[in-house]
XYZ file of C-alpha atoms in Angstrom:
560
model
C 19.292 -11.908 -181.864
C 17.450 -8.943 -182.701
C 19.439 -5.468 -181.985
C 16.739 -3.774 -179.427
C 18.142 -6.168 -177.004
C 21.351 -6.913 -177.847
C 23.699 -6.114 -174.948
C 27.839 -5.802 -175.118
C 26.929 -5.958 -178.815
C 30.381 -4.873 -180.900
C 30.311 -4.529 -185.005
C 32.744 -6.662 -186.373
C 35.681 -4.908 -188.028
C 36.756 -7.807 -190.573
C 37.454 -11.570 -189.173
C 41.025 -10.970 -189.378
C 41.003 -8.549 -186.468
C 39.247 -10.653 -184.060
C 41.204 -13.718 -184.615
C 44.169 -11.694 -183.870
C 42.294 -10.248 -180.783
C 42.106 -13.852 -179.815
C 45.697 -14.694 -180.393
C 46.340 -11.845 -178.093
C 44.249 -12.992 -175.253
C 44.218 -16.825 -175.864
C 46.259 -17.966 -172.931
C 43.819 -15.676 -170.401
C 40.942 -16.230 -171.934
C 41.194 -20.157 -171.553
C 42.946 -19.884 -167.935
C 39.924 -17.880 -166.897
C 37.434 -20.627 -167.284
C 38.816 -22.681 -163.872
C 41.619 -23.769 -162.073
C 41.551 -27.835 -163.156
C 40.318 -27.303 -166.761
C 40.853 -30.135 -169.265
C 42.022 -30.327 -172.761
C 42.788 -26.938 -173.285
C 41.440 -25.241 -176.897
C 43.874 -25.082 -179.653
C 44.382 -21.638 -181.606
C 42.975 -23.241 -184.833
C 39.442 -24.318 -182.610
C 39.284 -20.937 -181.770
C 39.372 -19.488 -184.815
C 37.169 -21.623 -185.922
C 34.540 -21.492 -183.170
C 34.674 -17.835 -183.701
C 34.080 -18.047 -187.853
C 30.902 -20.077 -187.181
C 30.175 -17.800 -184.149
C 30.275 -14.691 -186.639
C 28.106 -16.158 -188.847
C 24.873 -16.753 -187.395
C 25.300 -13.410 -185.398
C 26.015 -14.458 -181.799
C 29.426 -14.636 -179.904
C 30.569 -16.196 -176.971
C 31.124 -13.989 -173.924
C 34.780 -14.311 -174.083
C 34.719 -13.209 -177.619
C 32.751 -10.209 -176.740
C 34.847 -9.871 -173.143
C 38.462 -9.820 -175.431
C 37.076 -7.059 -177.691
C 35.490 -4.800 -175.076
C 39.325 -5.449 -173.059
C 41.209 -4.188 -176.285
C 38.730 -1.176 -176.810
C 38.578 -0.166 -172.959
C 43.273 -0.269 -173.743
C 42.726 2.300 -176.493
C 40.791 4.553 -174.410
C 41.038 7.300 -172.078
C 38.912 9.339 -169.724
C 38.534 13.132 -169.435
C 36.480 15.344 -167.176
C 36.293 18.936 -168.953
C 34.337 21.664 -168.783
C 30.200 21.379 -169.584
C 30.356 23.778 -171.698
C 33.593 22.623 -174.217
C 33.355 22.771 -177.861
C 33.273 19.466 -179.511
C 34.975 19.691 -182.568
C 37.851 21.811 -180.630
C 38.179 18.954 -178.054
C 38.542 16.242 -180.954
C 40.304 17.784 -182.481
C 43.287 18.774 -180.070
C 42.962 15.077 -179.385
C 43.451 13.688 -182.727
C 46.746 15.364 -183.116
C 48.161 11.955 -181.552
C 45.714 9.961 -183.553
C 42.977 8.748 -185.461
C 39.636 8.794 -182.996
C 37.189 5.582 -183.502
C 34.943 6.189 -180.927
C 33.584 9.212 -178.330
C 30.770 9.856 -176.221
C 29.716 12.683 -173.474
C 28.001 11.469 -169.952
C 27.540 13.038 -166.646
C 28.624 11.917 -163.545
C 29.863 14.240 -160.702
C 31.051 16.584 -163.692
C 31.077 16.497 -167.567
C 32.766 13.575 -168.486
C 34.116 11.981 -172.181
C 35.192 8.692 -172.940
C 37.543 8.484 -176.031
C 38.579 5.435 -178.414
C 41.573 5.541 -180.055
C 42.354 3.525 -183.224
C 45.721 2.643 -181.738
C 47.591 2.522 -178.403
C 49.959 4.479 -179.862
C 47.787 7.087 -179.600
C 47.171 7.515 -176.031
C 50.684 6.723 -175.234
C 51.846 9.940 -177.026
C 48.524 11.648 -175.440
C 50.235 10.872 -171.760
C 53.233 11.807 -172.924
C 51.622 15.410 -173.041
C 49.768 15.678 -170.200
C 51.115 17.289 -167.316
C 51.163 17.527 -163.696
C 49.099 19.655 -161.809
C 51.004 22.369 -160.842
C 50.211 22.114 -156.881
C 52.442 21.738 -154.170
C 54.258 18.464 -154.751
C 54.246 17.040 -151.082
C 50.148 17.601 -151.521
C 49.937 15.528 -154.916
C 50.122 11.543 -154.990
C 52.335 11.629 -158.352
C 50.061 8.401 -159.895
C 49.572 8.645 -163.531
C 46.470 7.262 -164.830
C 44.312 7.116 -168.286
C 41.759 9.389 -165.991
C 42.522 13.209 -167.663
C 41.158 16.870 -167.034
C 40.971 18.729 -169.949
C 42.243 22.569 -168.873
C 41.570 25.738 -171.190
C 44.317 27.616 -170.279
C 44.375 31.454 -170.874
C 40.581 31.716 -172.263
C 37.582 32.385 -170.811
C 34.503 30.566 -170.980
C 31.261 32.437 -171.538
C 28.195 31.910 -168.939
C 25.597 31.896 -171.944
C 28.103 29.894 -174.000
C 25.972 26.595 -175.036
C 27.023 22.705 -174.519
C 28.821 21.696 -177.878
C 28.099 18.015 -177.627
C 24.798 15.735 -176.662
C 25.430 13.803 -173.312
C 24.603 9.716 -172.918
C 22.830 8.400 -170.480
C 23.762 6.398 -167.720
C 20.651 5.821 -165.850
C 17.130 4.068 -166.291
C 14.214 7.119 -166.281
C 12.169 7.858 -163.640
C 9.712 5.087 -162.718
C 6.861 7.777 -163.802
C 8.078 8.292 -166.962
C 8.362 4.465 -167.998
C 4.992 3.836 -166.622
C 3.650 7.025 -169.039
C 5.786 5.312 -171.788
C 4.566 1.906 -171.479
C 0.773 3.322 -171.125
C 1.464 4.917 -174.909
C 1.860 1.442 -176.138
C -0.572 -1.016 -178.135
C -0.060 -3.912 -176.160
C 1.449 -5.742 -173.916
C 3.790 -7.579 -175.707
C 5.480 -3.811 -177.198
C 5.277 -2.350 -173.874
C 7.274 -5.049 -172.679
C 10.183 -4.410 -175.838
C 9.580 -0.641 -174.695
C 10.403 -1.215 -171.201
C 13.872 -3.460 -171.805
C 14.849 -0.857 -174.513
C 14.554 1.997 -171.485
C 16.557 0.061 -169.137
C 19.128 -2.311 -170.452
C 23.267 -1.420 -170.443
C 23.846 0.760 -173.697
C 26.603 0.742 -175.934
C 28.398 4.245 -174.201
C 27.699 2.237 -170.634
C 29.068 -1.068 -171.142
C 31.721 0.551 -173.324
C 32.565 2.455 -170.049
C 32.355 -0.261 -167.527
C 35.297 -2.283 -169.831
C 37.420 1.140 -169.479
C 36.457 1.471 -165.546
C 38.200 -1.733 -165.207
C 41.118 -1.087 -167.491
C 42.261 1.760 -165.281
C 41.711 -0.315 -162.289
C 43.793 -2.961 -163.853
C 46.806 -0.191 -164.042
C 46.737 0.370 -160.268
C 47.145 -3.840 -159.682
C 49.532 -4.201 -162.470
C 51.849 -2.181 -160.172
C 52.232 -5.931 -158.006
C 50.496 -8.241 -160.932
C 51.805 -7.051 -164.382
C 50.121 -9.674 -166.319
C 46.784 -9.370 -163.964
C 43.998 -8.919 -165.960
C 40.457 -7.187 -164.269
C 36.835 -8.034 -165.980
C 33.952 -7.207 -165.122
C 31.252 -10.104 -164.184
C 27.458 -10.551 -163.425
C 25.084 -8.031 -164.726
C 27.540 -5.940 -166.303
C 28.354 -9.116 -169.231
C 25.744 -11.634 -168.666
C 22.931 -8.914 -171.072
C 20.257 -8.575 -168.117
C 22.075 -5.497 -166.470
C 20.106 -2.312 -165.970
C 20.899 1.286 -166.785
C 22.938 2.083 -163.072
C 23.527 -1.281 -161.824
C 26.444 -2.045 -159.752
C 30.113 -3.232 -161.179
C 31.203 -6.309 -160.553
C 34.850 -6.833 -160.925
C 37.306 -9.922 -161.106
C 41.074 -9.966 -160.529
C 42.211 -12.583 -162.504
C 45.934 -13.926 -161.784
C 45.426 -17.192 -164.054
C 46.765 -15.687 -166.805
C 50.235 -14.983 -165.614
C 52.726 -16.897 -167.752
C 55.168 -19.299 -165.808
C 52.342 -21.594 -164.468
C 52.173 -24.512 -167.217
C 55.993 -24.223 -168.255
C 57.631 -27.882 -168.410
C 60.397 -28.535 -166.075
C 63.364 -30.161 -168.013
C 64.012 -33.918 -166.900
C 66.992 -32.717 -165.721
C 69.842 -30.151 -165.407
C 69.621 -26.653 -164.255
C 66.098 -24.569 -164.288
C 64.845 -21.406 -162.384
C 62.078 -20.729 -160.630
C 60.066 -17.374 -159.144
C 60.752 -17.719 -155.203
C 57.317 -16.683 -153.557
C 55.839 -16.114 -150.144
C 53.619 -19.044 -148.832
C 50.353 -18.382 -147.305
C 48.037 -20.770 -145.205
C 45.518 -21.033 -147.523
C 44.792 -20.057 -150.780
C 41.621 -17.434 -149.028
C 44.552 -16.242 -146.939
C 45.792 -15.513 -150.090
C 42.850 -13.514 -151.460
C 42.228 -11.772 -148.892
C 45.937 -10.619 -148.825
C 45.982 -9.457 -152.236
C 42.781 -7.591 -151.608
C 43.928 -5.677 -148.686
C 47.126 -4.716 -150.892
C 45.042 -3.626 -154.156
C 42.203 -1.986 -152.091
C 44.473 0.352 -150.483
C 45.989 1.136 -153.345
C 42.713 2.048 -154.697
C 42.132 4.497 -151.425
C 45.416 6.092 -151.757
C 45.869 6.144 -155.079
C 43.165 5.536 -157.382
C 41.950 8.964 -158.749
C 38.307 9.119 -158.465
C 37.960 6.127 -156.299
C 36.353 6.955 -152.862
C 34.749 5.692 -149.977
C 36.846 2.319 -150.408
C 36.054 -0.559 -147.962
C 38.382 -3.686 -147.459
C 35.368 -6.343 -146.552
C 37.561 -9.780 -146.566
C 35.842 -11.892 -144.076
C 33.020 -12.194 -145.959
C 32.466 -15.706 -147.911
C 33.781 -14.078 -150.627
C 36.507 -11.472 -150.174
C 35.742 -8.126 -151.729
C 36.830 -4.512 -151.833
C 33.744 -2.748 -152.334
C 34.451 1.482 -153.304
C 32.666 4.169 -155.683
C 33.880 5.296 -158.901
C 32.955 8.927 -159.327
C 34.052 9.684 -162.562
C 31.395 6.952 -164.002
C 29.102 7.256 -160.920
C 29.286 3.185 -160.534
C 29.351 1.467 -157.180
C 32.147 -1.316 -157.578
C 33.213 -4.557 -155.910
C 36.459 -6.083 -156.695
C 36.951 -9.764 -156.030
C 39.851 -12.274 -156.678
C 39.507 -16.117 -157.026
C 35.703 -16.053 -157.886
C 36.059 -18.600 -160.807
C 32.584 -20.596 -160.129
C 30.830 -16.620 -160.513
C 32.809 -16.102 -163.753
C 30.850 -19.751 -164.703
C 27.232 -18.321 -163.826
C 28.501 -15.328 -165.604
C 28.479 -17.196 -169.091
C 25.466 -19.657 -168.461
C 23.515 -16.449 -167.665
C 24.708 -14.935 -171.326
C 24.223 -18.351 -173.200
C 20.274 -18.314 -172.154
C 20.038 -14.802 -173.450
C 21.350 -15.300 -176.345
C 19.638 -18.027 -177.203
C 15.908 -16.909 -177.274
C 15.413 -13.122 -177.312
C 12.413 -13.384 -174.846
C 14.521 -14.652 -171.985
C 15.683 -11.481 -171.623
C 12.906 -9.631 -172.151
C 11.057 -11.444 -169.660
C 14.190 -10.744 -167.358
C 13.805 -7.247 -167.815
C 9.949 -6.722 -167.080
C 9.889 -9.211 -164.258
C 13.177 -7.765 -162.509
C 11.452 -4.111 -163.108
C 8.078 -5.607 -161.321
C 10.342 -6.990 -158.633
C 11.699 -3.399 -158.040
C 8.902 -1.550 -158.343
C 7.363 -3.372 -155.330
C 10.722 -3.926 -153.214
C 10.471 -7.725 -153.628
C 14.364 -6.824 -154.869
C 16.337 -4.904 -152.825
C 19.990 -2.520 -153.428
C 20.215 -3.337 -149.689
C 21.099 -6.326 -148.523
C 18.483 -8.133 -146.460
C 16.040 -10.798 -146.638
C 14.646 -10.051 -150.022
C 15.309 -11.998 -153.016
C 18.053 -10.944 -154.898
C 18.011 -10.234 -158.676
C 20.201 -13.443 -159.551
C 17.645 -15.604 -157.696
C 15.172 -13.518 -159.734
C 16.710 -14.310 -162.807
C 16.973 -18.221 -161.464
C 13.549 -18.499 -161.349
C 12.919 -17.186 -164.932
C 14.820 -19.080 -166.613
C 13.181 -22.011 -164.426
C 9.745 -20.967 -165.618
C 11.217 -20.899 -169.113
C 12.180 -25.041 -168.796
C 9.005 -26.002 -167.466
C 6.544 -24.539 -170.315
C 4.680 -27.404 -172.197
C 7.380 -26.623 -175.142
C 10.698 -25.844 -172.989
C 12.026 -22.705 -174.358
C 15.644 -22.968 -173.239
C 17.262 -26.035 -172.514
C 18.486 -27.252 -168.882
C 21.787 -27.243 -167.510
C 22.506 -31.080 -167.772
C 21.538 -31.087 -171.616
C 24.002 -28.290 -172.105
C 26.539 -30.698 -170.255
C 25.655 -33.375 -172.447
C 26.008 -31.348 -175.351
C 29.639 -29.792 -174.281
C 32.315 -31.506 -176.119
C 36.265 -32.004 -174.767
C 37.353 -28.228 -174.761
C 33.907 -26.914 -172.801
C 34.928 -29.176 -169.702
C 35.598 -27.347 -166.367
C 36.028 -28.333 -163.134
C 36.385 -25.973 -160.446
C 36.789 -26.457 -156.977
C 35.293 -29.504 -157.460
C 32.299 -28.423 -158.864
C 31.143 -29.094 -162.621
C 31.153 -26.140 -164.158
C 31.283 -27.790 -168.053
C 28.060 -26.882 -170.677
C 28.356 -26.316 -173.973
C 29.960 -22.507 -175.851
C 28.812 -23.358 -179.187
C 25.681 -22.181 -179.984
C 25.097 -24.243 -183.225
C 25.004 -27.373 -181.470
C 22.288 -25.960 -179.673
C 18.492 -27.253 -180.732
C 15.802 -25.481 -179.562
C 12.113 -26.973 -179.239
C 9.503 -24.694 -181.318
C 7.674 -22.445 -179.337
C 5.569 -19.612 -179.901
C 4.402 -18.280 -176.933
C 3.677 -14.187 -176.968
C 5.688 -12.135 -174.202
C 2.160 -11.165 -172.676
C 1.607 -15.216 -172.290
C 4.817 -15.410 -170.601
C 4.493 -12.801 -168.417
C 0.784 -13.867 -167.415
C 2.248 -17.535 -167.579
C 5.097 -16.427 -165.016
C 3.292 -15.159 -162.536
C 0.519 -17.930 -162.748
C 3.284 -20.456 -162.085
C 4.633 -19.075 -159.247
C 1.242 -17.728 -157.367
C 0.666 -21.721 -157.340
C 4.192 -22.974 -156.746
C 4.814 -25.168 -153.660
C 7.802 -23.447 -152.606
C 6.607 -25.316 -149.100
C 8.014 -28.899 -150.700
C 9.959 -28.047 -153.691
C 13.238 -26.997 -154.876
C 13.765 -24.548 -157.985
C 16.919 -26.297 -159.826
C 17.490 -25.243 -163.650
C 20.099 -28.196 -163.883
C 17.183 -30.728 -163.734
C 14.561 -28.179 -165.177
C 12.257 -29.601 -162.796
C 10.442 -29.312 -158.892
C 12.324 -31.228 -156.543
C 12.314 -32.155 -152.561
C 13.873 -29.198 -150.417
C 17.025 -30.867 -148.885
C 17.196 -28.302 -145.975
C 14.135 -26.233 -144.140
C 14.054 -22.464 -146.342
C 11.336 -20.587 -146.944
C 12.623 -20.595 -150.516
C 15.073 -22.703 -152.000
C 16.727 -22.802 -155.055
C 19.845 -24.589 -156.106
C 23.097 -23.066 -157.222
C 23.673 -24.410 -160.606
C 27.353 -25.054 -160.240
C 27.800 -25.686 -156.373
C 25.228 -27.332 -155.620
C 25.036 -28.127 -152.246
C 24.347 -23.886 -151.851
C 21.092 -22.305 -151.682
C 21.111 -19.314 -153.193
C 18.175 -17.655 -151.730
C 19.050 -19.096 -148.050
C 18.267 -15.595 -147.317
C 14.787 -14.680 -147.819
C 12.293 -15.534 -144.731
C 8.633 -16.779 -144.860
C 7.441 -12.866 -144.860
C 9.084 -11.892 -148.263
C 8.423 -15.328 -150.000
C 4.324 -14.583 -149.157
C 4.673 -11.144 -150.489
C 6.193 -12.258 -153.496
C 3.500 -14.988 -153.938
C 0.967 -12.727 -152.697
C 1.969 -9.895 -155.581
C 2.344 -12.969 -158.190
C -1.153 -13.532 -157.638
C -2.526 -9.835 -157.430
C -0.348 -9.222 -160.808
C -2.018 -12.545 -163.179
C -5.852 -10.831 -162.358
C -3.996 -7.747 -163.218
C -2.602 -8.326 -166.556
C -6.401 -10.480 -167.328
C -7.876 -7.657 -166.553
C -6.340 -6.082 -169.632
C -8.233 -6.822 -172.889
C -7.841 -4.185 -174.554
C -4.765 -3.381 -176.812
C -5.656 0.202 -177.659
C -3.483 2.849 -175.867
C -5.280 4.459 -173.104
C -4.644 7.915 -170.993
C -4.680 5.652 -167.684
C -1.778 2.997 -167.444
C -2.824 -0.556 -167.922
C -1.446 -3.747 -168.644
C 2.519 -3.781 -167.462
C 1.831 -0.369 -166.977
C -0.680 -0.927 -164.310
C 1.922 -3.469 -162.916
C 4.375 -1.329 -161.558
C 2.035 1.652 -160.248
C 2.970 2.109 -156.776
C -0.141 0.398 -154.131
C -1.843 -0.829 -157.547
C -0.840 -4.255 -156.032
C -1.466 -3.896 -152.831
C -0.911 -7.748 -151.335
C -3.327 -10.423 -150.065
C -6.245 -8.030 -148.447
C -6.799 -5.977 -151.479
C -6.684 -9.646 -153.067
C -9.640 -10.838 -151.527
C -11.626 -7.576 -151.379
C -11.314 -8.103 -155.558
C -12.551 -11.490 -155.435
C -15.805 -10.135 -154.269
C -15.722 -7.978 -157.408
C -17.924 -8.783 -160.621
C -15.527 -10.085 -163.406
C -15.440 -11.798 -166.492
C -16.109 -15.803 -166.453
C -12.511 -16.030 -167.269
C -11.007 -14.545 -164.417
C -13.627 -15.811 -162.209
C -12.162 -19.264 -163.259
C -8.481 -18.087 -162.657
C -9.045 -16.932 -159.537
C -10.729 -20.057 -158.514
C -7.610 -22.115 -159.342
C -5.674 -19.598 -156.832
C -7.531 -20.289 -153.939
């Protein structure tokens, strides 16, 4: 896949090192994929699977999840001064060992997240650091890989310049993408532009990995084989610059679950509280870990304990990276939608490129929301791409039930019930030839969907194709693993019509376009996601009444 969209993309260091990266994590890495999972993968598969997996350039996500975990151990975070000299901070910090990796961001504060080649290294590191020397009844004495970085008996000069070049950690200003994308030659490079602006960088998802390794040490305190990952748009490669963290407490992984009981004799066994049910369970842990995370977590603030909700969470913000997070337990069938999601991007680069521009439309024109409401959400978004994407005259990704059909013994998963099995390896994987442009994609999407009869038909990417609503929803579209869920249940008839309404507005939009030579004025995407350019169905009709070429005359016919 080609690097301007590659997302959670590592550089291998030799094959040796990641098949011993996968010996480490094996047993977690396989538990993590369901509770009733058959025919577990042997060592020798894996290593395998990963050799062929090198080759052609793409890894599976728990390839790429067990190297971001091992580089996110090796790592610490520091808040120091804005104004600290670079090669002075390295190298005080390489006295307890070679440095891979650093980077500077800001985020309440000057903050800098460093890789060590060991974790040797930041063992001795916490071996030096010391207390804060504060009254000790006023200090929760919780040691943590989250440092301050103290110059102690200097003085910093006010005119004294930064020593270091900070990363982002936020998309630009909708102005200044929309100025950017009017630079461009056409529609297809505007499009590249815009996901180049706005997907997860290296430094970010680098940091999200290490935001969950220090909330890992709090819960290790009760769990000390618990593992925390992060899920959704963090992993799956259509995550934005700023977009929330979504976390995963995974117990599945603690040894003593599969160990054979002798036939007979003497054998011991962990005595354990019972619960009710196993979402009594969750929601017990939760309430445990999240106030840990109020009282102890450094950094951690505004913490809320939300465990009646359908799915437990503790939601809370991290101000050291500036990410909102929510923290979840038992959420195997999201882990699922997790990898599906990352399979489809990495198996045509325009499927996330199309991800990109449509979810930035979306945003642009509150059709997505941060709030939670009636609006679709960026998952059902994303749904309904990759929808679009199975139904072209020359599919472009395959659907759900061929990746089934293609999954051999060690893909199957069964969780809760549901079928959760497709396939992980990518070569078995044939895709139709297609050579549709981004711009005829785009156009193509929002054609589709101006036309759709969301009135009668279901959106299901397991089938890849229109089917009869089985319950009365504005829109309805079909969770691919529990099926029996609509995951859109919550948008009403009023946002649906706006979405079709703007799906419509933005196809005589992009027509409109012909040219492909960069002008002052924003056009193409560009004139997409000006605020008011697409106004709804009034300004609609008022442009039907407009002269236009015979082309668009014709497309707007077929709208009515």
């Amino acid at each position: 896949m080609a690097s301007s969209i590659a997302v959670c993309r590592l550089h291998m260091r030799g094959r040796g090192r990641l098949v011993k990266c996968l010996q480490k994590v094996d047993t977690f890495l396989h538990r993590s994929i369901g509770t009733n999972v058959v025919a577990a993968q042997s060592e020798a598969t894996r290593k395998d699977e990963s050799d062929e997996k090198e080759k052609d350039g793409r890894k599976s996500l728990y390839v790429v999840q067990a190297e971001r975990q091992e580089q996110a151990e090796r790592s610490v975070l520091i808040s120091c001064n804005s104004r600290t000299n670079e090669k002075k901070f390295l190298k005080h910090l390489s006295r307890h060992g070679d440095i891979k990796k650093h980077f500077f961001y800001e985020s309440y504060g000057m903050y800098a997240v460093v890789e060590f080649a060991n974790q040797e290294s930041v063992a001795s590191l916490l071996e030096e650091a010391a207390i804060p020397s504060v009254s000790h009844e006023s200090m929760v004495p919780f040691k943590s890989r989250l440092l301050s970085l103290r110059n102690v008996g200097s003085v910093v000069s006010p005119n004294q310049q930064p020593g270091h070049q900070c990363q982002p950690q936020t998309t630009i200003p909708i102005n200044e993408l929309i100025q950017r994308l009017s630079r461009e030659e056409s529609i297809d490079q505007q499009i590249t532009s815009l996901t180049e602006a706005y997907q997860l960088t290296e430094e970010n998802s680098r940091l999200r990995f290490l935001v969950c390794s220090l909330l890992k040490d709090i819960a290790a305190a009760y769990f000390p084989e618990c593992n925390i990952k992060p899920f959704g748009s963090s992993v799956n490669g259509f995550g934005k610059l700023g977009c929330d963290l979504d976390m995963f407490l995974d117990l599945d992984g603690i040894s003593g679950r599969n160990v054979k009981m002798p036939k007979s004799g003497l054998c011991l066994e962990y005595q354990m509280k019972r619960a009710n049910s196993e979402r009594a369970v969750t929601q017990s842990i939760l309430s445990v870990i999240g106030e840990c995370v109020d009282q102890f977590g450094p950094g951690c603030a505004g913490v809320q304990k939300i465990l009646n909700a359908r799915c437990p969470l503790v939601r809370f913000a991290h101000q050291p990276s500036g990410f909102q997070c929510d923290l979840t337990t038992n959420n195997r069938v999201a882990m699922k939608s997790t990898e599906l999601l990352y399979l489809y991007g990495e198996l045509d680069p325009r499927v996330r490129f199309l991800v990109f521009t449509v979810r930035c439309w979306a945003r642009a024109h509150g059709v997505t929301s941060s709030i939670p409401g009636a609006w679709i959400t960026n998952f059902s978004l994303t749904v309904m791409v990759l929808f679009f994407l199975q139904r072209r005259s020359s599919p472009i990704i395959p659907t759900l039930d061929h990746l089934r059909d293609l999954a051999g013994p060690t893909d199957k998963s069964v969780i809760e019930g549901n079928d959760c099995t497709f396939v992980s390896d990518f070569s078995k994987i044939q895709l139709r030839s297609n050579t549709e442009t981004l711009e005829q994609l785009l156009c193509g999407f929002f054609e589709f969907y101006a036309a759709f009869p969301f009135g009668m038909k279901s959106i299901n990417i397991r089938k890849g194709k229109e089917q009869n609503k089985p319950e009365v929803a504005p829109l309805h579209i079909q969770n691919p693993f529990e099926n029996s869920l609509n995951v859109s249940k919550n948008v009403n008839a009023t946002q649906l019509d706006r979405f079709v309404a703007l799906c419509q507005e933005s196809t005589w939009l992009l027509q409109k376009s012909e040219t492909n030579t960069p002008t002052p004025t924003p056009w193409g995407l560009a004139s997409l996601l000006l605020p008011l350019q697409v106004a709804g169905i009034k300004s609609r009709k008022k442009r039907r009444r407009e002269p236009a070429s015979e082309r668009i005359k014709s497309l707007l016919e077929s709208l009515k």
